[in-house]
XYZ file of C-alpha atoms in Angstrom:
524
model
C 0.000 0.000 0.000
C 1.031 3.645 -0.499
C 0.236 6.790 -0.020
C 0.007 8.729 -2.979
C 2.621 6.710 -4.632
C 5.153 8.817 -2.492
C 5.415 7.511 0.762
C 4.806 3.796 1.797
C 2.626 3.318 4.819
C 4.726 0.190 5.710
C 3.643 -2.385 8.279
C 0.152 -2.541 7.309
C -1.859 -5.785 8.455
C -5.994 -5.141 8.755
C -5.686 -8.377 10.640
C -6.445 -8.111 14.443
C -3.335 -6.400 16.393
C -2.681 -8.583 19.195
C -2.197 -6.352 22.330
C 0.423 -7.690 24.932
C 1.819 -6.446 28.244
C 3.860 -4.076 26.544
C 1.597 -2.270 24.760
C -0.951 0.623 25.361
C -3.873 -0.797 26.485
C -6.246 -3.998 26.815
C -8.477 -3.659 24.039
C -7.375 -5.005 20.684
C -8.024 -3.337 17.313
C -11.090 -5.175 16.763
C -13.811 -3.673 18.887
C -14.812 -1.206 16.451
C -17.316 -1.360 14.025
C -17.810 -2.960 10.735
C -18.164 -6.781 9.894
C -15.904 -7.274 12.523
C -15.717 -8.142 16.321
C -16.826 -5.627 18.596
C -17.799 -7.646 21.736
C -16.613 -6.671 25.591
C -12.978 -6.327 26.374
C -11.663 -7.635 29.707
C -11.956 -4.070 31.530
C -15.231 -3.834 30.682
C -16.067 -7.720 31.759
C -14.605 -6.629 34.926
C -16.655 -3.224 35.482
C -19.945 -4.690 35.005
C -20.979 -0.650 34.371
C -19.005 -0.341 31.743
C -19.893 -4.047 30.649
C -23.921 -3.155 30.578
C -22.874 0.549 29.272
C -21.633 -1.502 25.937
C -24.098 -4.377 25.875
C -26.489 -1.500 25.470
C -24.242 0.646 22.810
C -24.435 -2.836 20.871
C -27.887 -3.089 20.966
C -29.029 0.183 19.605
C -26.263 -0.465 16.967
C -27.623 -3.767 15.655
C -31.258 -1.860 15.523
C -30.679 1.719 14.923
C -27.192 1.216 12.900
C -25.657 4.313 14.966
C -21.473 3.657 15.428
C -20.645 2.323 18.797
C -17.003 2.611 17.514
C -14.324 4.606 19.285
C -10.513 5.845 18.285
C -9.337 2.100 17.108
C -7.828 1.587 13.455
C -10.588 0.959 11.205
C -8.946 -1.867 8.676
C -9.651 -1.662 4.769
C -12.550 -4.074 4.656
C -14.244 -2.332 7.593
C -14.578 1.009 5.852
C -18.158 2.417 4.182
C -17.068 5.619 2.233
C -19.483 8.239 2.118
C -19.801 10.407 -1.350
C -16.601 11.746 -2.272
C -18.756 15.287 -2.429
C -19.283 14.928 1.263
C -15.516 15.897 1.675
C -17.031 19.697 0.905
C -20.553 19.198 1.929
C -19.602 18.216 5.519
C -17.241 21.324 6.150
C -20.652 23.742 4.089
C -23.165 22.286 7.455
C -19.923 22.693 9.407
C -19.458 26.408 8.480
C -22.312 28.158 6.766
C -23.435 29.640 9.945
C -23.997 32.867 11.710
C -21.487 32.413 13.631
C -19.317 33.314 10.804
C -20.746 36.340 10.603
C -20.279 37.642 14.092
C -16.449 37.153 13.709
C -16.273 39.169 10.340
C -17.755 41.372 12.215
C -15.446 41.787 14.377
C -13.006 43.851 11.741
C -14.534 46.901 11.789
C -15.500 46.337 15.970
C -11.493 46.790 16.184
C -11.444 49.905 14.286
C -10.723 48.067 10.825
C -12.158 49.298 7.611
C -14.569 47.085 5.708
C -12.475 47.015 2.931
C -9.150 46.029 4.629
C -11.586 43.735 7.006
C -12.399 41.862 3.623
C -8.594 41.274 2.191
C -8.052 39.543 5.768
C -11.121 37.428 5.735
C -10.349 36.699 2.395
C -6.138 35.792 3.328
C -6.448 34.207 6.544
C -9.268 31.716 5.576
C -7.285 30.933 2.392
C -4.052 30.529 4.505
C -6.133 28.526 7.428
C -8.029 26.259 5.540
C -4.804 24.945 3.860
C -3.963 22.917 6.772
C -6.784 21.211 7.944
C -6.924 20.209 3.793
C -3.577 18.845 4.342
C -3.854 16.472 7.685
C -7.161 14.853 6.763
C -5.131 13.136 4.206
C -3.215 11.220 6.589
C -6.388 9.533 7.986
C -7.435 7.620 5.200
C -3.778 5.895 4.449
C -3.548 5.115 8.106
C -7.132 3.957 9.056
C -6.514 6.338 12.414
C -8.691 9.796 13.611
C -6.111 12.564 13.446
C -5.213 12.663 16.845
C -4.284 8.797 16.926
C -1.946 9.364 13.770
C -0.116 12.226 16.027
C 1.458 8.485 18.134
C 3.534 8.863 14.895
C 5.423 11.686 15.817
C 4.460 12.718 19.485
C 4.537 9.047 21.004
C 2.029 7.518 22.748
C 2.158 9.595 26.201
C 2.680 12.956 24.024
C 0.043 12.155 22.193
C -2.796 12.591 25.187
C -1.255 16.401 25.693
C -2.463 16.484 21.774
C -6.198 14.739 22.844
C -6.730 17.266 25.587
C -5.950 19.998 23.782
C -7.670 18.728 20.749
C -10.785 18.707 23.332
C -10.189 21.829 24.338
C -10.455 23.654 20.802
C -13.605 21.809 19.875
C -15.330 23.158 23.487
C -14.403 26.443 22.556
C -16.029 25.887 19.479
C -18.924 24.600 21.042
C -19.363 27.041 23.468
C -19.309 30.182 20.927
C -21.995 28.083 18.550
C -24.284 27.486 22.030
C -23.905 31.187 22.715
C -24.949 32.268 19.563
C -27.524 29.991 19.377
C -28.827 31.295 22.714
C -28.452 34.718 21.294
C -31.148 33.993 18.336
C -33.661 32.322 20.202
C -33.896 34.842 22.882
C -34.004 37.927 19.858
C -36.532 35.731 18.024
C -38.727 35.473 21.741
C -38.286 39.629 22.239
C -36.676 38.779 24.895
C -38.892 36.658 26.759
C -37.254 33.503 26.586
C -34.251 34.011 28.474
C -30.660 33.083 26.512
C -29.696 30.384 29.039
C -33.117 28.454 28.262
C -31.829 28.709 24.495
C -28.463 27.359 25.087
C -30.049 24.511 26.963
C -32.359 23.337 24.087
C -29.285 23.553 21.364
C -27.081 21.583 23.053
C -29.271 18.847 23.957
C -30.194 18.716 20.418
C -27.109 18.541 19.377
C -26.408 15.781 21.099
C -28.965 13.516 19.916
C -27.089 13.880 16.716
C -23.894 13.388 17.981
C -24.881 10.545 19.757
C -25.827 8.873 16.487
C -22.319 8.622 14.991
C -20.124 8.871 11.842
C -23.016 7.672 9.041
C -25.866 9.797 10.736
C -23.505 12.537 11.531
C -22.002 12.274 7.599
C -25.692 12.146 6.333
C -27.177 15.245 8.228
C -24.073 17.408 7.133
C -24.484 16.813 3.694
C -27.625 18.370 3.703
C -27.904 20.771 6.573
C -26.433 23.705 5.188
C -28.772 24.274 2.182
C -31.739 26.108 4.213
C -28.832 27.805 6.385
C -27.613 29.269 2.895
C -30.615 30.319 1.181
C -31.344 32.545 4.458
C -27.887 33.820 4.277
C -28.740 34.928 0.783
C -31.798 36.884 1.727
C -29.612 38.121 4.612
C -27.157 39.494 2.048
C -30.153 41.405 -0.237
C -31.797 42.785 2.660
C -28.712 44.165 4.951
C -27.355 45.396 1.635
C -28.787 49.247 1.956
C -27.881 49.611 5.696
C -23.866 48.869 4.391
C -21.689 51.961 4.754
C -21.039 53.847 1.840
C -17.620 53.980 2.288
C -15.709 50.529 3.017
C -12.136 52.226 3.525
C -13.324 55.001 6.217
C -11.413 52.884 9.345
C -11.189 54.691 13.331
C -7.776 53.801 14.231
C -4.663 55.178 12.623
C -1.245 54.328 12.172
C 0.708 51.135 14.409
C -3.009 50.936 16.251
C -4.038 50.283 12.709
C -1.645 47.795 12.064
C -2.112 45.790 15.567
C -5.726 45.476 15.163
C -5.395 43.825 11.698
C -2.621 41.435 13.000
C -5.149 40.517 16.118
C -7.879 39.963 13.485
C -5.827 37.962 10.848
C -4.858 35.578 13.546
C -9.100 35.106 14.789
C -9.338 34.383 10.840
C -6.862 32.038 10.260
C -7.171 30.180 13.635
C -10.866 29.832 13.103
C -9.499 27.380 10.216
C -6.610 25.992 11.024
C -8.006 24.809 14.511
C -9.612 21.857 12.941
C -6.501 20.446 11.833
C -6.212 18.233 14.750
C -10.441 16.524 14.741
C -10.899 17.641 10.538
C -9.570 13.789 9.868
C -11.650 12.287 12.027
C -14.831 12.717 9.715
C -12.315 11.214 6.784
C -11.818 7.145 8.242
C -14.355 5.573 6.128
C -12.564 6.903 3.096
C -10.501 4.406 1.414
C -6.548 4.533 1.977
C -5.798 4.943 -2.006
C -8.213 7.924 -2.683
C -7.125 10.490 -4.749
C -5.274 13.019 -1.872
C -5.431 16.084 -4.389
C -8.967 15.118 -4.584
C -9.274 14.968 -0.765
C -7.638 17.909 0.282
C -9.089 20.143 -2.770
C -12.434 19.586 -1.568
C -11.566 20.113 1.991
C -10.346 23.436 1.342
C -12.872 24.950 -0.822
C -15.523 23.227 1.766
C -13.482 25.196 4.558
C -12.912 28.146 2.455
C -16.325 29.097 0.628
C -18.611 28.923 3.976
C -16.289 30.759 6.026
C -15.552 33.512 3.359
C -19.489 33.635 2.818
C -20.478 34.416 6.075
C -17.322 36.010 7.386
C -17.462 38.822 4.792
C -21.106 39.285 5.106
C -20.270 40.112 8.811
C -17.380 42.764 7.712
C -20.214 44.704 6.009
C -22.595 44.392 8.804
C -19.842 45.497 11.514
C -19.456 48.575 9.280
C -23.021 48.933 9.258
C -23.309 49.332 13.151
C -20.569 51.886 13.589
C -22.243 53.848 10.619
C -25.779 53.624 11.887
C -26.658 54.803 15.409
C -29.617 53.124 15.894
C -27.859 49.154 14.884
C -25.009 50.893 17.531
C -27.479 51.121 20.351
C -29.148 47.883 19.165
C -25.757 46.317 19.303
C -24.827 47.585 22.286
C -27.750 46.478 23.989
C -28.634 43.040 23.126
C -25.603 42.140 20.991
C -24.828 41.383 17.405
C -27.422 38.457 17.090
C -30.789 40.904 17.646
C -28.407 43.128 14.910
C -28.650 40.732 12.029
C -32.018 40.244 13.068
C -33.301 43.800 12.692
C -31.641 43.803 9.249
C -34.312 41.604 8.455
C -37.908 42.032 7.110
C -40.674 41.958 7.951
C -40.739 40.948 11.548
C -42.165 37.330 11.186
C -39.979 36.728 8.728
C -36.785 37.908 10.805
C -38.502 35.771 13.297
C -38.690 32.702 11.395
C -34.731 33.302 9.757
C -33.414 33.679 13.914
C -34.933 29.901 14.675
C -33.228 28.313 12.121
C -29.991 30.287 12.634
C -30.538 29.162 16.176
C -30.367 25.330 15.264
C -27.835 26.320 12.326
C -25.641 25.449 15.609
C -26.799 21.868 15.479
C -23.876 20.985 12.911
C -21.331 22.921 14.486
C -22.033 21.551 17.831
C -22.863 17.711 17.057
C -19.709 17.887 15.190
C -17.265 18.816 18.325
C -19.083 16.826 20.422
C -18.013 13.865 18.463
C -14.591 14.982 17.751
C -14.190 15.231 21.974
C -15.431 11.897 22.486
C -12.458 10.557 20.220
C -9.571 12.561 21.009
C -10.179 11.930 24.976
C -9.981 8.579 24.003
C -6.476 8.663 23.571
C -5.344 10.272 26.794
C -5.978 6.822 28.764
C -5.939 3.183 27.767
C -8.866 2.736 30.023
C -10.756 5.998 28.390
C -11.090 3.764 25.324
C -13.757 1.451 27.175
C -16.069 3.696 28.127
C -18.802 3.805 25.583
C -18.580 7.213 22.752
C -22.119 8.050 23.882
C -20.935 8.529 27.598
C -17.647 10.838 26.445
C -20.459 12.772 24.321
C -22.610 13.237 27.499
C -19.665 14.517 29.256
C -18.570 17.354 26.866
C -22.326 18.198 26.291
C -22.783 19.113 30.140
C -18.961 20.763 29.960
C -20.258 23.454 26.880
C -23.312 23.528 28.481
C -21.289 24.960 31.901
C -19.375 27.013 29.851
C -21.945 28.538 27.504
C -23.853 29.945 30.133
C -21.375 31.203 32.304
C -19.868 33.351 29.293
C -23.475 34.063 27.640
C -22.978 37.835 28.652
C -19.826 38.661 27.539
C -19.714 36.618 23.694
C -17.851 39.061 22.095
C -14.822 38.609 24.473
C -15.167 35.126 24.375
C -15.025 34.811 20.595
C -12.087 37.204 20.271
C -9.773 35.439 23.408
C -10.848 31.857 22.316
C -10.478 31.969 18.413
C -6.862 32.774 18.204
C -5.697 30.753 20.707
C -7.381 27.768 19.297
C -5.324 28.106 16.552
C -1.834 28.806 18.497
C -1.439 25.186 19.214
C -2.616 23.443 16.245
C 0.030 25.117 14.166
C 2.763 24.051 16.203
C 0.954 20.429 15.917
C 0.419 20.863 11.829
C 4.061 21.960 11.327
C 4.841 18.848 13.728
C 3.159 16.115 11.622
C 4.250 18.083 8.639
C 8.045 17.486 9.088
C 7.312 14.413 10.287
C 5.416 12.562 7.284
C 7.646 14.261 4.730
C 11.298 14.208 6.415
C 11.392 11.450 8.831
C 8.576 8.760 7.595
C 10.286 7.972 4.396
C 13.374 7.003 6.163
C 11.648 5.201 8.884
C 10.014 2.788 6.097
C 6.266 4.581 6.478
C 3.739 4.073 9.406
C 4.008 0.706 11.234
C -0.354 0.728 11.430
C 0.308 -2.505 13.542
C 2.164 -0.584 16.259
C 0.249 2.441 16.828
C -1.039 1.289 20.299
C 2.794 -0.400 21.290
C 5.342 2.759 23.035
C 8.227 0.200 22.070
C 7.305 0.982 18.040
C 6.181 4.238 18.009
C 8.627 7.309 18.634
C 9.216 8.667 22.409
C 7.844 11.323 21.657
C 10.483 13.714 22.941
C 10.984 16.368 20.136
C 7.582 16.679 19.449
C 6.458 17.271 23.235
C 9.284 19.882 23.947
C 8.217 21.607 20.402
C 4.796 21.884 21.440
C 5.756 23.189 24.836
C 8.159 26.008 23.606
C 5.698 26.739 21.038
C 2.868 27.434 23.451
C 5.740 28.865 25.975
C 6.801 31.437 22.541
C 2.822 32.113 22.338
C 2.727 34.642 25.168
C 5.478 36.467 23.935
C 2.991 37.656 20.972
C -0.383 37.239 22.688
C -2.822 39.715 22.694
C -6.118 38.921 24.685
C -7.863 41.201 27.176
C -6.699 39.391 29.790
C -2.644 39.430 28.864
C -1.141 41.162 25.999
C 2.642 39.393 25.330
C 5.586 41.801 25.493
C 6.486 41.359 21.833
C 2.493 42.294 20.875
C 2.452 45.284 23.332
C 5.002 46.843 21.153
C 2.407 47.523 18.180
C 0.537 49.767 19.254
C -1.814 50.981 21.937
C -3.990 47.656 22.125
C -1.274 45.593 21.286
C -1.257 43.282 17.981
C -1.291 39.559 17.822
C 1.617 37.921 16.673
C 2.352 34.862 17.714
C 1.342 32.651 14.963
C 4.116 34.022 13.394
C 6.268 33.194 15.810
C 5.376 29.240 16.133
C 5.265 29.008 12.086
C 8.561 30.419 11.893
C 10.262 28.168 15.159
C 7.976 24.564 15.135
C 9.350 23.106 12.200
C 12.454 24.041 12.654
C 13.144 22.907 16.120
C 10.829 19.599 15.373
C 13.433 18.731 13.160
C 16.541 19.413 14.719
C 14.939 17.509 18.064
C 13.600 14.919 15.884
C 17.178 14.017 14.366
C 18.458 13.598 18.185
C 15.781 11.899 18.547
C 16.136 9.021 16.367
C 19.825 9.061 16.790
C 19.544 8.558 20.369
C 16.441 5.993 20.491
C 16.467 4.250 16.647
C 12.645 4.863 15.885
């Protein structure tokens, strides 16, 4: 088998891995899902909670077909592609959401022009997208989620720093689509139902979806976004005459001008290339020789047309409110969710659009929920027994917790979380970049058979202390409201984010000179 003709995967058995005492865990590669055994493993014989937990997983599986599968290898003859278009489709019910438009909007909120608010949407979604594209391809070849492949270069115990913060970005995501979710319902009520009740109802909807698995999950994407769209449309037309007349009129000036734009390139392009670490994880069915141009084309433009579609909609809409003092006071009052509301007419109609951009969240949120349940899976042996559907629980009641502590103060939670979502997955990108293309090919490809065994996988070393300086370097360039880095206090008043920079610039490079000493020092 190879990957693209370029790089052979090596190793490869889709026979059952037997697991001995020196390996990972208990459980061997075969409780999964697929034509293939996925009975009780001994931990779960032994913890008759767990044990019933999975009898009942089982159960709804044989009737209801839902995945009771967790972050095991799925082997060739276990896989059931979806449509090859569902490679774009999934990432359109993914982002073609409101959501996207608050964080255009938040341009000309930092004293941005429209017009230069637009040529950063437009860069750092191009830019961002490019890397998520790029790791899903690694999933198929392997028959691993993204976050198991990352054993390859990070080593088994490095690997559960990658799960928790791979849980951490999808949370973050979950907790600004609950907000905004919360947001819609309560402008749609006039108030009356309060935002907390609204966060409540999305994320136990969500749920239900998530609960349901990979083919349910695969099949609502595909079609979830078309509504969504058509209402973004009419939102287009009808904001249209409440734009500013003049995109390049901008309230800051000079290096104040300059840090703002770097602070909002870096919310752009981490909004996209946060799901580099769970994007793959929707890609396992897909069969290890498809096409990888194919694979990561569609990716991109699936990550890159919804985000771009919404995001710029929300540049002209945050010019709108500082150009209109009635959206200002509107804004100011109940947020920028009753905003793109009263852009709207007539009132039943806004009323009707708010509901469905309330469950627009549904995809969003189902989505991270199932991504947590995976990558958690990796950070214990033992985490691997307990049934998907609990893990989902779990991180539902965890966004829930969130979501409504931060439900009054959105905008600072979109602008702190966003960029910092993406400080971590670059380092990790740039990580399992050098790895597949520098060190793979003269390790003879991914040993699939050993991706559970610490004796076959790498240590783990250069990749953990990368990561670590990487997010140590971060806080050099930081700028949230709650610390601005020395390096990012130097642009300007308010400071300008720069730290991506940084971690592009230093990860690869000091992945592969620790990598080298690695292999020198330990063979593999």
């Amino acid at each position: 088998m190879t990957e693209g003709k370029d790089l052979e995967v090596g190793h490869t058995n889709d026979k059952d891995t037997t697991i001995t005492a020196e390996t990972e865990g208990s459980t061997s590669d075969t409780n999964t899902h697929g034509g293939y055994d996925h009975g009780l493993s001994s931990f779960q014989e032994k913890k008759s909670v767990f044990a019933k937990m999975r009898a009942w997983e089982l159960w709804l599986d044989k009737r209801l077909k839902f995945e009771p599968m967790g972050i095991d290898r799925l082997p060739e003859d276990a896989r059931k592609p979806p449509r090859t278009l569902n490679m774009m489709l999934l990432w359109f019910s993914l982002l073609m959401a409101p959501g996207m438009i608050t964080i255009g909007a938040l341009g000309p909120i930092f004293g941005l022009s429209v017009a230069d608010s637009i040529m950063i949407t437009c860069i750092g979604n191009a830019m961002g997208s490019l890397v998520p594209a790029w790791t899903v391809t690694l999933v198929p070849q392997t028959g691993l989620r993204a976050v198991a492949v990352s054993r390859y270069a990070f080593g088994i115990q490095g690997s559960k720093i990658c799960g928790a913060l791979t849980v951490f970005v999808n949370i973050g995501y979950a907790v600004i689509g609950a907000i905004l979710a919360g947001q819609f319902l309560r402008a749609v009520s006039g108030g009356s139902l309060d935002i907390s009740l609204g966060i409540v109802l999305v994320v136990l909807l969500a749920l239900v979806v998530s609960f349901l698995g990979y083919h349910v999950l695969h099949h609502y994407e595909s079609v979830a976004w078309i509504l969504i769209f058509i209402l973004m449309l009419v939102q287009w037309g009808q904001s249209a005459p409440r734009f500013p007349s003049d995109i390049t009129t901008h309230e800051l000036q000079g290096i104040d001008y300059v840090g703002s734009a770097l602070t909002f390139f870096a919310i752009m392009f981490g909004q996209c290339v946060a799901w580099c670490s769970c994007a793959g994880d929707y890609y396992v069915h897909f069969p290890a020789d498809v096409n990888k141009w194919k694979l990561a084309g569609l990716t991109w433009l699936g990550m890159f047309i919804p985000t771009t579609f919404g995001a710029l909609l929300g540049c002209y809409i945050g010019g709108a409110i500082f150009s209109n003092n009635d959206l200002l006071q509107v804004y100011e009052t109940s947020g920028i969710g009753q905003v793109i509301l009263d852009l709207l007419h007539p009132s039943g109609f806004s009323g009707f659009v708010g509901v469905f951009y309330a469950f627009a969240a549904l995809a969003n949120l189902a989505a991270t929920f199932y991504s947590s349940a995976l990558a958690v899976q990796v950070m214990h042996s033992r985490f691997i027994e307990i049934p998907r559907f609990i893990w989902v629980l779990v991180f539902g009641v965890i966004t829930l917790a969130l979501a409504l502590g931060g439900r009054n103060v959105f905008e600072n939670v979109l602008s702190n979380v966003l960029p910092i979502l993406g400080y971590w997955t670059i380092c990790f990108s740039s990580v399992l970049f050098v790895e597949h293309y520098v060190f793979r090919p003269r390790l003879g490809g991914y040993d699939l058979e050993g991706w559970r065994d610490s004796k076959r996988t790498p240590v783990g070393l250069a990749a953990v202390a990368t990561l670590l300086t990487c997010i140590g370097l971060s806080f050099l360039g930081m700028c949230q409201t709650w610390f601005v880095g020395p390096i990012a206090k130097q642009i300007g008043a308010y400071g300008g984010d720069v730290s991506d920079y940084i971690i592009i610039v230093v990860a690869p490079i000091m992945y592969f000179l620790c990598r080298s000493w690695e292999i020198k020092v330990f063979g593999r």
